[in-house]
Tab-separated table of C-alpha atoms and ligand atoms in Angstrom:
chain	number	residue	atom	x	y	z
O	29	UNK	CA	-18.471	-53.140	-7.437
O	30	UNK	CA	-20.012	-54.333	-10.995
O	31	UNK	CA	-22.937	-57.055	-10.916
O	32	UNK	CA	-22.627	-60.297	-12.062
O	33	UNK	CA	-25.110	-61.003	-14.297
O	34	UNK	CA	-24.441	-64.664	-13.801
O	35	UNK	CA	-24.875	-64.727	-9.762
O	36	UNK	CA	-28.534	-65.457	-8.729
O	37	UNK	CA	-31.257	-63.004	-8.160
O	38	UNK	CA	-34.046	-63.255	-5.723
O	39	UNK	CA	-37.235	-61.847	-7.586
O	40	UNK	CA	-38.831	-61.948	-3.964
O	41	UNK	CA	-39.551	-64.652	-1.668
O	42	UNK	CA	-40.859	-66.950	-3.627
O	43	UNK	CA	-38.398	-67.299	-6.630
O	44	UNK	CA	-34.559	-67.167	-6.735
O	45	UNK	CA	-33.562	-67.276	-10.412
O	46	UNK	CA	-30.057	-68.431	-10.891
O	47	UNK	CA	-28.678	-65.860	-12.717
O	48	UNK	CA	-29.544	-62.472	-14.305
O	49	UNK	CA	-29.929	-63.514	-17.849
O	50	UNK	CA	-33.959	-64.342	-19.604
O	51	UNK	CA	-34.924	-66.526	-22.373
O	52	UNK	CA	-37.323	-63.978	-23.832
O	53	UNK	CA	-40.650	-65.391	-25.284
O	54	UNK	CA	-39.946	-66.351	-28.846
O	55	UNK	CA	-43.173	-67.554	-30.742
O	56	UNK	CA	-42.425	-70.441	-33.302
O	57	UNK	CA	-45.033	-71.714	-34.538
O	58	UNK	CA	-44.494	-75.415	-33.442
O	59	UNK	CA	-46.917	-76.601	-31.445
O	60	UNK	CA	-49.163	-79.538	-33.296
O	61	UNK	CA	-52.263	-79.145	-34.736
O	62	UNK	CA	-54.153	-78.839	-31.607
O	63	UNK	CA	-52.099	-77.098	-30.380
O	64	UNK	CA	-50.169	-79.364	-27.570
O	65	UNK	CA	-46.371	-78.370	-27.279
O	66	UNK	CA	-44.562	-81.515	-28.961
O	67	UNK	CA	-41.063	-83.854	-27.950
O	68	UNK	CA	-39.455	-81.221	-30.246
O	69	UNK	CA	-40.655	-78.317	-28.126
O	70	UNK	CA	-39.845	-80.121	-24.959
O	71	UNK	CA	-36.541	-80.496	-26.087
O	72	UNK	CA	-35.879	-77.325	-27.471
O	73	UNK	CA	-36.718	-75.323	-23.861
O	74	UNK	CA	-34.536	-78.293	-21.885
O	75	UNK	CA	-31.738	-77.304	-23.686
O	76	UNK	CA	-32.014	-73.633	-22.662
O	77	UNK	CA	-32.607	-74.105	-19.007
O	78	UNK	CA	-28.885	-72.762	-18.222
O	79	UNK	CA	-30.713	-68.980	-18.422
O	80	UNK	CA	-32.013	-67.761	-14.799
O	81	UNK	CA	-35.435	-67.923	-16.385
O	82	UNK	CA	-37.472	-69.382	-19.477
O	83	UNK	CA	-40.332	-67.284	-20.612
O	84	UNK	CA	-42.270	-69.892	-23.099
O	85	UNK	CA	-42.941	-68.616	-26.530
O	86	UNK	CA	-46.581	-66.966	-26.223
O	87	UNK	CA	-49.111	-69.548	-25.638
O	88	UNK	CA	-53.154	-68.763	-26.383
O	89	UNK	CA	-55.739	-68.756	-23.356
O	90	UNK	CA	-58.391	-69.191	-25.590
O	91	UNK	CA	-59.592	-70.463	-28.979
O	92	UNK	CA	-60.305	-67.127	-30.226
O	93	UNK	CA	-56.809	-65.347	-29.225
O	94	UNK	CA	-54.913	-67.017	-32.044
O	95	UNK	CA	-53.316	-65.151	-35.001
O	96	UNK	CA	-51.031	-67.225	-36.058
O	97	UNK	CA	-50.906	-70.982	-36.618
O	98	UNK	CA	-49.357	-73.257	-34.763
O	99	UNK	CA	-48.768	-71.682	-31.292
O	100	UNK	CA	-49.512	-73.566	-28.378
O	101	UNK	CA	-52.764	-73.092	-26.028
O	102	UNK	CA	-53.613	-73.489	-22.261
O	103	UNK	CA	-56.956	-74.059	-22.390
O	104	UNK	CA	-57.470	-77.920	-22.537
O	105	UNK	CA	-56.122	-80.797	-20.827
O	106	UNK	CA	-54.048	-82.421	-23.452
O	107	UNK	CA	-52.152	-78.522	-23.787
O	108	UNK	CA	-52.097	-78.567	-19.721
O	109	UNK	CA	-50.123	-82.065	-20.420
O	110	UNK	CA	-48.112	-81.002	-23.229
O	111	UNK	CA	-46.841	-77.688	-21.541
O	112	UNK	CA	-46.174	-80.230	-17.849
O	113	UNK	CA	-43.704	-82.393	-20.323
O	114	UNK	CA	-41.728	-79.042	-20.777
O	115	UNK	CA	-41.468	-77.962	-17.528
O	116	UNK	CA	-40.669	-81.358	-15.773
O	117	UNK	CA	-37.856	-81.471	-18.485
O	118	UNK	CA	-36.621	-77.533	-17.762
O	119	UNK	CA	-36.778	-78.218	-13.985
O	120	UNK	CA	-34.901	-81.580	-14.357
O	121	UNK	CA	-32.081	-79.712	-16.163
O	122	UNK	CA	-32.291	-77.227	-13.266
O	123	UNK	CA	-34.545	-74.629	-15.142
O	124	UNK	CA	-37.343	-71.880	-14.308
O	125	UNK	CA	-39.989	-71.129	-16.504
O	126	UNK	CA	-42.864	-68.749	-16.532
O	127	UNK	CA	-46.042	-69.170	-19.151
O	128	UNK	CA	-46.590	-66.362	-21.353
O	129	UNK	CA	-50.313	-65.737	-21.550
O	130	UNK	CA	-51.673	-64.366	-24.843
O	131	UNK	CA	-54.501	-62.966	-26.608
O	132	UNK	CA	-53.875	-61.249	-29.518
O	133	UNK	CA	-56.907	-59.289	-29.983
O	134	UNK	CA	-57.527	-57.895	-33.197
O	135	UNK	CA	-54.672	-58.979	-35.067
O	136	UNK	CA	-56.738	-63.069	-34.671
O	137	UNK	CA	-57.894	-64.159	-37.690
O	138	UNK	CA	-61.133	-66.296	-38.080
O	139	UNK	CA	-59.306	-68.718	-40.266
O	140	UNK	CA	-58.141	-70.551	-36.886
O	141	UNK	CA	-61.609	-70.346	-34.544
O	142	UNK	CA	-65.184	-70.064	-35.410
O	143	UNK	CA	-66.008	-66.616	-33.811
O	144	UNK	CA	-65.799	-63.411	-33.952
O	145	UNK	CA	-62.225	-61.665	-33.926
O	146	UNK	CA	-62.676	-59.295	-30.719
O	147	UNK	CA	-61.131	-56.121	-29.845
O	148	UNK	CA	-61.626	-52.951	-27.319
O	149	UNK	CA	-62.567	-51.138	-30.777
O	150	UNK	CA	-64.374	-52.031	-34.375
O	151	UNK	CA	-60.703	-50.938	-35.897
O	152	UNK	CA	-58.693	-53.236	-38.103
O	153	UNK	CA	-54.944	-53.424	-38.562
O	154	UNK	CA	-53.592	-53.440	-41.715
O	155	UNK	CA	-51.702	-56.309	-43.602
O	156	UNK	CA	-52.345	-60.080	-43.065
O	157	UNK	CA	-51.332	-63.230	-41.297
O	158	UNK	CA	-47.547	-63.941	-41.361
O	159	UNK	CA	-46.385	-66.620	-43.481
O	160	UNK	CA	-50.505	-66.985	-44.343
O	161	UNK	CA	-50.428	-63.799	-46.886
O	162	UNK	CA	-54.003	-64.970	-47.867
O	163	UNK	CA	-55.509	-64.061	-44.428
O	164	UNK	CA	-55.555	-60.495	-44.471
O	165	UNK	CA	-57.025	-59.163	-40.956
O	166	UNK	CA	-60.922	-57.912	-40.513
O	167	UNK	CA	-62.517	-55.493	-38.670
O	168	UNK	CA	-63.017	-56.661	-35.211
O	169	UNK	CA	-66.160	-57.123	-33.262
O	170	UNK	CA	-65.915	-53.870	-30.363
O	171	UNK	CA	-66.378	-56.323	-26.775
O	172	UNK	CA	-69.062	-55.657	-24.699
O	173	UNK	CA	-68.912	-56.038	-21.053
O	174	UNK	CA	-69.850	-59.587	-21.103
O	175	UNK	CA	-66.962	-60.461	-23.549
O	176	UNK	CA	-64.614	-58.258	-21.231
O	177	UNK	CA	-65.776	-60.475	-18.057
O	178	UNK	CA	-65.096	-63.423	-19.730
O	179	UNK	CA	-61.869	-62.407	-21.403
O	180	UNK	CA	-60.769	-61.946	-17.798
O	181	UNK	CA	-61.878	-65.145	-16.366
O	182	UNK	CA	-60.128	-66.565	-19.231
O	183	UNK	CA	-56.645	-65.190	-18.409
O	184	UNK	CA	-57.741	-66.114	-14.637
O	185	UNK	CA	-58.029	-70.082	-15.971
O	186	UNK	CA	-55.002	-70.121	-18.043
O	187	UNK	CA	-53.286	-68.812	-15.118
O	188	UNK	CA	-53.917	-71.595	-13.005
O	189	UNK	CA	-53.638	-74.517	-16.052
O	190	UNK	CA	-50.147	-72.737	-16.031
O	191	UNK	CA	-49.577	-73.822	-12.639
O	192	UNK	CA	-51.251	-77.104	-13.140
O	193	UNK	CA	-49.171	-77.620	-15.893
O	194	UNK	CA	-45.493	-77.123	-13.687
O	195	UNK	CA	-44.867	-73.518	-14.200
O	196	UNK	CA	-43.292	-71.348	-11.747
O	197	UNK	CA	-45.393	-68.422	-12.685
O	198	UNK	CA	-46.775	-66.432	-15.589
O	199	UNK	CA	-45.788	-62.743	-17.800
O	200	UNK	CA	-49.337	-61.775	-19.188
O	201	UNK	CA	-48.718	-60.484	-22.641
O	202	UNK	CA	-49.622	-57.139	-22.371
O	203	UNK	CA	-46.811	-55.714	-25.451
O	204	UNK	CA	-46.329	-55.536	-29.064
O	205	UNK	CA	-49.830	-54.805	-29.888
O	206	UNK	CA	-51.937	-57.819	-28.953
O	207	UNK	CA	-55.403	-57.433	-27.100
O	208	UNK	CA	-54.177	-56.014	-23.493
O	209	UNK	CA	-52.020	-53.281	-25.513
O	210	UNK	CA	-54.954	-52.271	-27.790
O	211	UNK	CA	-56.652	-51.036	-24.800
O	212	UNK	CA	-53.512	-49.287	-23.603
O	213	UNK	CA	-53.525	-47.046	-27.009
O	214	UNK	CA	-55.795	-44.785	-28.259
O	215	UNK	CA	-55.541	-45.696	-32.104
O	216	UNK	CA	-57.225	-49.274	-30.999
O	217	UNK	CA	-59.186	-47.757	-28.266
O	218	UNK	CA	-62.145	-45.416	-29.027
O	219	UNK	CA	-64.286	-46.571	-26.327
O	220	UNK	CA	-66.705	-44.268	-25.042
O	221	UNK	CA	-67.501	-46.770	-21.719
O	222	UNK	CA	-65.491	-47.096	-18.475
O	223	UNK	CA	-62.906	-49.156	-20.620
O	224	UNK	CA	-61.916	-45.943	-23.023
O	225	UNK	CA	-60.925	-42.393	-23.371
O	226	UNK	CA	-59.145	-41.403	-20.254
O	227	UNK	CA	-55.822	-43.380	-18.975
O	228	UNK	CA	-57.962	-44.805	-16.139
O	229	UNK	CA	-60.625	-46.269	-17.796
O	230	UNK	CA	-57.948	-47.003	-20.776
O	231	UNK	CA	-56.174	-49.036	-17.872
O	232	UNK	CA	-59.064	-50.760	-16.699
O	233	UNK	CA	-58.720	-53.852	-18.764
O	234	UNK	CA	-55.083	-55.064	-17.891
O	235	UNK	CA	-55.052	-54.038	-13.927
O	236	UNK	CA	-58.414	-56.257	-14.100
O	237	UNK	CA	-56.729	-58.843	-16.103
O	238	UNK	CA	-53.307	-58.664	-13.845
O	239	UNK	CA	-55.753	-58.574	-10.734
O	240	UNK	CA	-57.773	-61.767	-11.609
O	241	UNK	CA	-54.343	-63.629	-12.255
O	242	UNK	CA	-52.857	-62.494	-9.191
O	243	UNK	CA	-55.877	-63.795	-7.628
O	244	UNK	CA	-55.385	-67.791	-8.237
O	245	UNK	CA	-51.396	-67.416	-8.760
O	246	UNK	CA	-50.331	-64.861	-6.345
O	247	UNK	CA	-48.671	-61.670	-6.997
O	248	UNK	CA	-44.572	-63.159	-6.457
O	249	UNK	CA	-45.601	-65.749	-9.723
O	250	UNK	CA	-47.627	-62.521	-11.847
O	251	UNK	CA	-45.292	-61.160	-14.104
O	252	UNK	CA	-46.195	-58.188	-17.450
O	253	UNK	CA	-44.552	-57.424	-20.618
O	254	UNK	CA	-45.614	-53.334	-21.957
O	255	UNK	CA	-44.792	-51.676	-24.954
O	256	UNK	CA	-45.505	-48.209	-23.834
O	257	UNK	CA	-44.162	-47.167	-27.488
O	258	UNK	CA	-46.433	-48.064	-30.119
O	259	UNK	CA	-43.865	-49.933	-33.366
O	260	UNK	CA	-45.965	-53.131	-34.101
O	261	UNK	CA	-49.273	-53.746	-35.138
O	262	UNK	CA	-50.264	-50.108	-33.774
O	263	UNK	CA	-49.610	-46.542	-34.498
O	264	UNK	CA	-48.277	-43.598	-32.181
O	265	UNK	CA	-50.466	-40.901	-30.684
O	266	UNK	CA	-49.139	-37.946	-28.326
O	267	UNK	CA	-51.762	-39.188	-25.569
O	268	UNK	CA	-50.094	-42.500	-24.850
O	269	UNK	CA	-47.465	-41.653	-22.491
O	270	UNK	CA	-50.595	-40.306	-20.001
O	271	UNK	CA	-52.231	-43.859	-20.477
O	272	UNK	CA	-48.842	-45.699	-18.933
O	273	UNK	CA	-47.694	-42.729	-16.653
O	274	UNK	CA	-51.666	-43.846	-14.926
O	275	UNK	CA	-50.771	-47.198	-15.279
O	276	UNK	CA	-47.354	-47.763	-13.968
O	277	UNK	CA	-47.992	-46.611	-10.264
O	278	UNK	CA	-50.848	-48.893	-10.383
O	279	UNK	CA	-48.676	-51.864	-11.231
O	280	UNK	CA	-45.867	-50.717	-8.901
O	281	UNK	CA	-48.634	-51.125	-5.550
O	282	UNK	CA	-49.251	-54.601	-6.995
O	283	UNK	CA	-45.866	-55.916	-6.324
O	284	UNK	CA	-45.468	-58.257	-9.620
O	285	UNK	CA	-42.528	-60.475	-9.942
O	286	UNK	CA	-41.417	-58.337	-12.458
O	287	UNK	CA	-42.373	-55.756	-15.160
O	288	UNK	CA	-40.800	-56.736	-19.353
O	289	UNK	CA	-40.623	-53.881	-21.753
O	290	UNK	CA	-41.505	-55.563	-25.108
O	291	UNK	CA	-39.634	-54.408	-27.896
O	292	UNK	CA	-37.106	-55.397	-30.746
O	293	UNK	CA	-34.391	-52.598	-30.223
O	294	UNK	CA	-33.836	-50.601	-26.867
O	295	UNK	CA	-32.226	-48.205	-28.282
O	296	UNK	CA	-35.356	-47.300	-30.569
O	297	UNK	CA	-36.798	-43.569	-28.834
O	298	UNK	CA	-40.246	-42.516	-28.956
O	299	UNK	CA	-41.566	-38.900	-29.427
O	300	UNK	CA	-45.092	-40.202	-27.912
O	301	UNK	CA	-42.608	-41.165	-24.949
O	302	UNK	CA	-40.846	-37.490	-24.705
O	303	UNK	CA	-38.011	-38.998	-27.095
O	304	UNK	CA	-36.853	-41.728	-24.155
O	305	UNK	CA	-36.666	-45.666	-25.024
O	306	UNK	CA	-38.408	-48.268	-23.454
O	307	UNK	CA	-36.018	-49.006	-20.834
O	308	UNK	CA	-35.596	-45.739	-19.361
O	309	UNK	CA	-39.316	-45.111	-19.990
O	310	UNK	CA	-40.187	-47.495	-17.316
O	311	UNK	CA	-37.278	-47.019	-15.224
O	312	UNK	CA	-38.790	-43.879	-14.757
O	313	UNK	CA	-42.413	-44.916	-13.802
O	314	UNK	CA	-41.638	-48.046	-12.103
O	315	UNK	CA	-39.889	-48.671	-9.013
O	316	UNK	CA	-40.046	-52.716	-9.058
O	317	UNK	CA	-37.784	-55.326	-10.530
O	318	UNK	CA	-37.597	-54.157	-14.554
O	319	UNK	CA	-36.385	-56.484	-17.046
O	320	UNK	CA	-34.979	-54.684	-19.935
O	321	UNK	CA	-34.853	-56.560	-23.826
O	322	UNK	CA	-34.216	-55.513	-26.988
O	323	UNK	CA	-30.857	-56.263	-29.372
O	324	UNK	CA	-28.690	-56.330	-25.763
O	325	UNK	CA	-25.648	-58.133	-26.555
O	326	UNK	CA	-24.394	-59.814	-23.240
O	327	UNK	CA	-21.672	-57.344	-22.426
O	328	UNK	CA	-24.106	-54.234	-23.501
O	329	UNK	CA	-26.608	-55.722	-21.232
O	330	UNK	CA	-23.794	-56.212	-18.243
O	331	UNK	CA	-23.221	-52.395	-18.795
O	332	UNK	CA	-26.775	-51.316	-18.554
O	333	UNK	CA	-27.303	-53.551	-15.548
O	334	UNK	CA	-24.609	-52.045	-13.358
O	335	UNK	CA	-25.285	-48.327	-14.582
O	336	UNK	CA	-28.754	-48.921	-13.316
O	337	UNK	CA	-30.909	-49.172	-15.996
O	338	UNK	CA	-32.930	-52.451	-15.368
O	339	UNK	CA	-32.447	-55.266	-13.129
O	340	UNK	CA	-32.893	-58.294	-15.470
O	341	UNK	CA	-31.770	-58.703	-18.867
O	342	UNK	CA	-34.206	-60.712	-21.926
O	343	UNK	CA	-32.260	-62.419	-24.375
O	344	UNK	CA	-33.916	-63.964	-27.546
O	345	UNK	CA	-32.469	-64.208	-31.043
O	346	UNK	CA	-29.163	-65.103	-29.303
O	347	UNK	CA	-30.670	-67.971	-27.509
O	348	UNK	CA	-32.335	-69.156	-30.936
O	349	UNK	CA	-28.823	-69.344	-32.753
O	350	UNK	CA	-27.426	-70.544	-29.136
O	351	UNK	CA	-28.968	-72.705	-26.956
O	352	UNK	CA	-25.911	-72.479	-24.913
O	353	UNK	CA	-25.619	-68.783	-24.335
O	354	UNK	CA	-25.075	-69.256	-21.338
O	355	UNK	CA	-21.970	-71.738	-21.312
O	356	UNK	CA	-20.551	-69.732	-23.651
O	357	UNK	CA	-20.682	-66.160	-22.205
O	358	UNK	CA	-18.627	-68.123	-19.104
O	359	UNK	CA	-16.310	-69.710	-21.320
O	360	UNK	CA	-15.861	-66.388	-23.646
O	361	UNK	CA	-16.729	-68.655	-26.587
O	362	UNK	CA	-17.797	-67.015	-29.979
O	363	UNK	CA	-21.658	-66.530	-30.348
O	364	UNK	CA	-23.037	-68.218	-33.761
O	365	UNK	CA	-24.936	-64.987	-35.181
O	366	UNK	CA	-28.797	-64.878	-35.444
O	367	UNK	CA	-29.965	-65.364	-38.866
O	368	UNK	CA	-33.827	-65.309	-39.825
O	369	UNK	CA	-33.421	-68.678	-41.529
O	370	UNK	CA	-32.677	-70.224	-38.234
O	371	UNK	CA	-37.154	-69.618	-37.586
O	372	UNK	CA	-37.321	-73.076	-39.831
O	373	UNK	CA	-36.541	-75.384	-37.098
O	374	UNK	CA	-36.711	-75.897	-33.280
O	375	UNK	CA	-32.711	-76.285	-32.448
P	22	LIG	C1	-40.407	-62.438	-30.715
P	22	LIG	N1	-40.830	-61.621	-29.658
P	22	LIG	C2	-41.916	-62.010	-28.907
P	22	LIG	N2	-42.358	-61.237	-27.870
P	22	LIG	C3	-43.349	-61.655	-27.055
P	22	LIG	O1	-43.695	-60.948	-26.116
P	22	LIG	N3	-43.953	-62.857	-27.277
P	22	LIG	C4	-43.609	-63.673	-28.311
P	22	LIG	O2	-44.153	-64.767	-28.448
P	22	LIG	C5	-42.587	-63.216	-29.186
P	22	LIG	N4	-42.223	-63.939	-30.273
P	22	LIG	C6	-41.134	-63.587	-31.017
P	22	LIG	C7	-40.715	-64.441	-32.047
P	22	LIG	C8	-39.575	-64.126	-32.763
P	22	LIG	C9	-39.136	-65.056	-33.848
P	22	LIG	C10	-38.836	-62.972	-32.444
P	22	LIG	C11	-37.564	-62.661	-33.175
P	22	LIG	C12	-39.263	-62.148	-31.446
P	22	LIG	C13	-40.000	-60.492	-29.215
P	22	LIG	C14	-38.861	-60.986	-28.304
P	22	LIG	O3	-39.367	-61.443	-27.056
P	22	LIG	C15	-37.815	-59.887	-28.005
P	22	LIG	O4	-38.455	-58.771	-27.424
P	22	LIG	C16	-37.079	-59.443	-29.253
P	22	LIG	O5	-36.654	-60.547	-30.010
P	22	LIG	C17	-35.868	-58.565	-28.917
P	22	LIG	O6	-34.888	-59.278	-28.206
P	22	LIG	P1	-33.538	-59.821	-28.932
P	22	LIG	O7	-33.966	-60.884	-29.870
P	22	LIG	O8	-32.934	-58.658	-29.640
P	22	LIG	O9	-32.685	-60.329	-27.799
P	23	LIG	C1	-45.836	-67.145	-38.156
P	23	LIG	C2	-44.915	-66.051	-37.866
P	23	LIG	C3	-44.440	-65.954	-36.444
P	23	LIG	C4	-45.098	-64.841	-35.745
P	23	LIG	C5	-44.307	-64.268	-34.649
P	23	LIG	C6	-45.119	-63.325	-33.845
P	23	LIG	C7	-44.366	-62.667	-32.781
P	23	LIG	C8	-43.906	-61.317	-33.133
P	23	LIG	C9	-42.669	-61.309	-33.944
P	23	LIG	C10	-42.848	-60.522	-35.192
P	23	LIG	C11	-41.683	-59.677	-35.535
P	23	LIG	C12	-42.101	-58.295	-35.881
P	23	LIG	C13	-40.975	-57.349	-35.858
P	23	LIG	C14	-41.423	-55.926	-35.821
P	23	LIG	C15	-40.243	-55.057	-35.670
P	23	LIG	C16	-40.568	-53.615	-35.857
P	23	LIG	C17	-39.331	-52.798	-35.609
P	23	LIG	C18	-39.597	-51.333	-35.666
């Protein structure tokens, strides 16, 4: 019997998505200059609430996790507000939608807070703020234990403005090199404390940060996106794999709504990752409900479904070019193709 990815899914008791198919988070760059999602952004998710789930573009917990400008926040009332506009209008069309919770870490550039640029390490990236080629990146401030308390609490609070703000649950951004990720790798982690060197302590940060979220939203509304393979914003080392082979057993006890490989192209391998992808990486080490993402075209993702790969499949470039992926996959109408151009305006 083959799946249909368009028949619902029960994630657990809590949420039953109405089909198999993700919006994956897509940052834009929209939000206005305080960064409150706008009529345009409101719009823009309503008109993809056909998918089984909305994951919002990543949004910032905190003044000091932005790195690029424009992206919306969830740490004051008028964002809380913003952000309730979207969901009322992607549960009136029928619609799920989880927040994604970011900080990017080291790749933040002071430009956008007054502060210091914080990482688990006092090592750079190289390169500078997209679209902002006059911001190159610093060298980050190494957190202390104080900052990493409060960096917690801060996830804990966006968490529940999430809620406040008419979201069915959150995916803590834990991929593609941002804050939770630099503490996952060892070329942004050289800590010598309880928060570096071995794949426990290494882990540390993001079970506390998943812990404290589960803690005001419950576990069937905690969702996490890993990138396992270092491609952006990081570099590869041959110790990585023991950092996630700790940490993926530790997730897998906390029963999350669902685990999100982040990356651009699933069938990219890794030799830090004994030469598997993404997908079959966790597969591997995870026994819960595993979306898989990455350059799936709907009938490559129906395939990996039923053969078992993942459970859930994230869509995003399609779902910029068509905000009616989903109508059209039943009606076996023609996608438009992705182009990069397309970035210019919320469609
Ligand atoms: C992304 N991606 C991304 N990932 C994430 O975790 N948070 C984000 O905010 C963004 N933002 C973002 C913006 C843009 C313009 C692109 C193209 C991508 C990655 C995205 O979620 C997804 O993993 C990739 O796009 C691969 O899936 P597709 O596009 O091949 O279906
Ligand atoms: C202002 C620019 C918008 C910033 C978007 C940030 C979200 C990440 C998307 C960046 C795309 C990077 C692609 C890296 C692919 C590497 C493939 C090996």
């Amino acid at each position: 019997m083959t799946t249909d990815l368009l028949a619902p899914f029960k994630l657990n008791n809590t949420i039953e998505l109405k089909n198999r198919v993700l919006m994956a988070p897509l940052t834009r760059c929209m939000a206005d200059d305080n960064l409150v999602p706008t009529q345009d952004m409101v719009d823009y998710y309503a008109r993809r609430a056909q998918t089984g789930l909305i994951i919002s573009e990543a949004t910032i917990i905190r003044p000091d996790a932005q790195g690029y400008p424009n992206t919306p926040g969830l740490f004051t009332s008028e964002q809380i507000q913003g952000w309730r506009k979207v969901t009322d209008a992607v549960h009136a069309s029928g619609g799920k939608m989880f927040a994604q919770l970011w900080h990017v870490g080291r790749v933040a550039h002071p430009h956008f807070f007054d502060g210091d640029v914080l990482a688990p390490s006092a090592i750079g990236v190289e390169g500078s703020v997209p679209r902002m080629r006059e911001l190159t990146y610093i060298t980050p401030k190494a957190v202390t234990i104080d900052d990493i308390k409060g960096l917690v609490a801060d996830y804990a609070k966006a968490a529940e403005n999430a809620i406040e703000a008419g979201f069915d649950g959150v995916e803590i951004h834990g991929a593609n090199g941002y804050l939770i990720d630099q503490f996952l790798h060892y070329a942004a982690n050289t800590r010598s404390d309880e928060y570096g060197q071995t794949p426990e302590n290494m882990s540390r940060f993001a079970l506390e940060v998943t812990d404290a979220v589960i803690a005001v939203v419950s576990n069937e509304r905690t969702a996490l996106r890993l990138t396992p393979g270092a491609y952006f914003n990081m570099s590869e080392d041959s110790r990585d794999k023991a950092v996630f082979d700790y940490l993926l057993p530790e997730l897998e006890k906390r029963d999350l709504a669902y685990l999100h490989g982040g990356i651009f192209d699933d069938s990219t391998t890794f030799d830090a990752l004994e030469g598997k992808t993404t997908s079959e990486f966790l597969r591997a080490g995870y026994k819960g409900t595993l979306v898989g993402v990455g350059s799936y075209s709907f009938e490559a993702a129906k395939e990996a479904i039923n053969d078992d790969k993942f459970d859930l499949i994230a869509i995003g470039r399609p779902l910029i070019a068509n905000p009616d992926y989903i109508s059209k996959i039943e009606n076996g109408e023609e996608l438009v193709p992705y182009s990069d151009e397309m970035l210019a305006e919320l469609k």
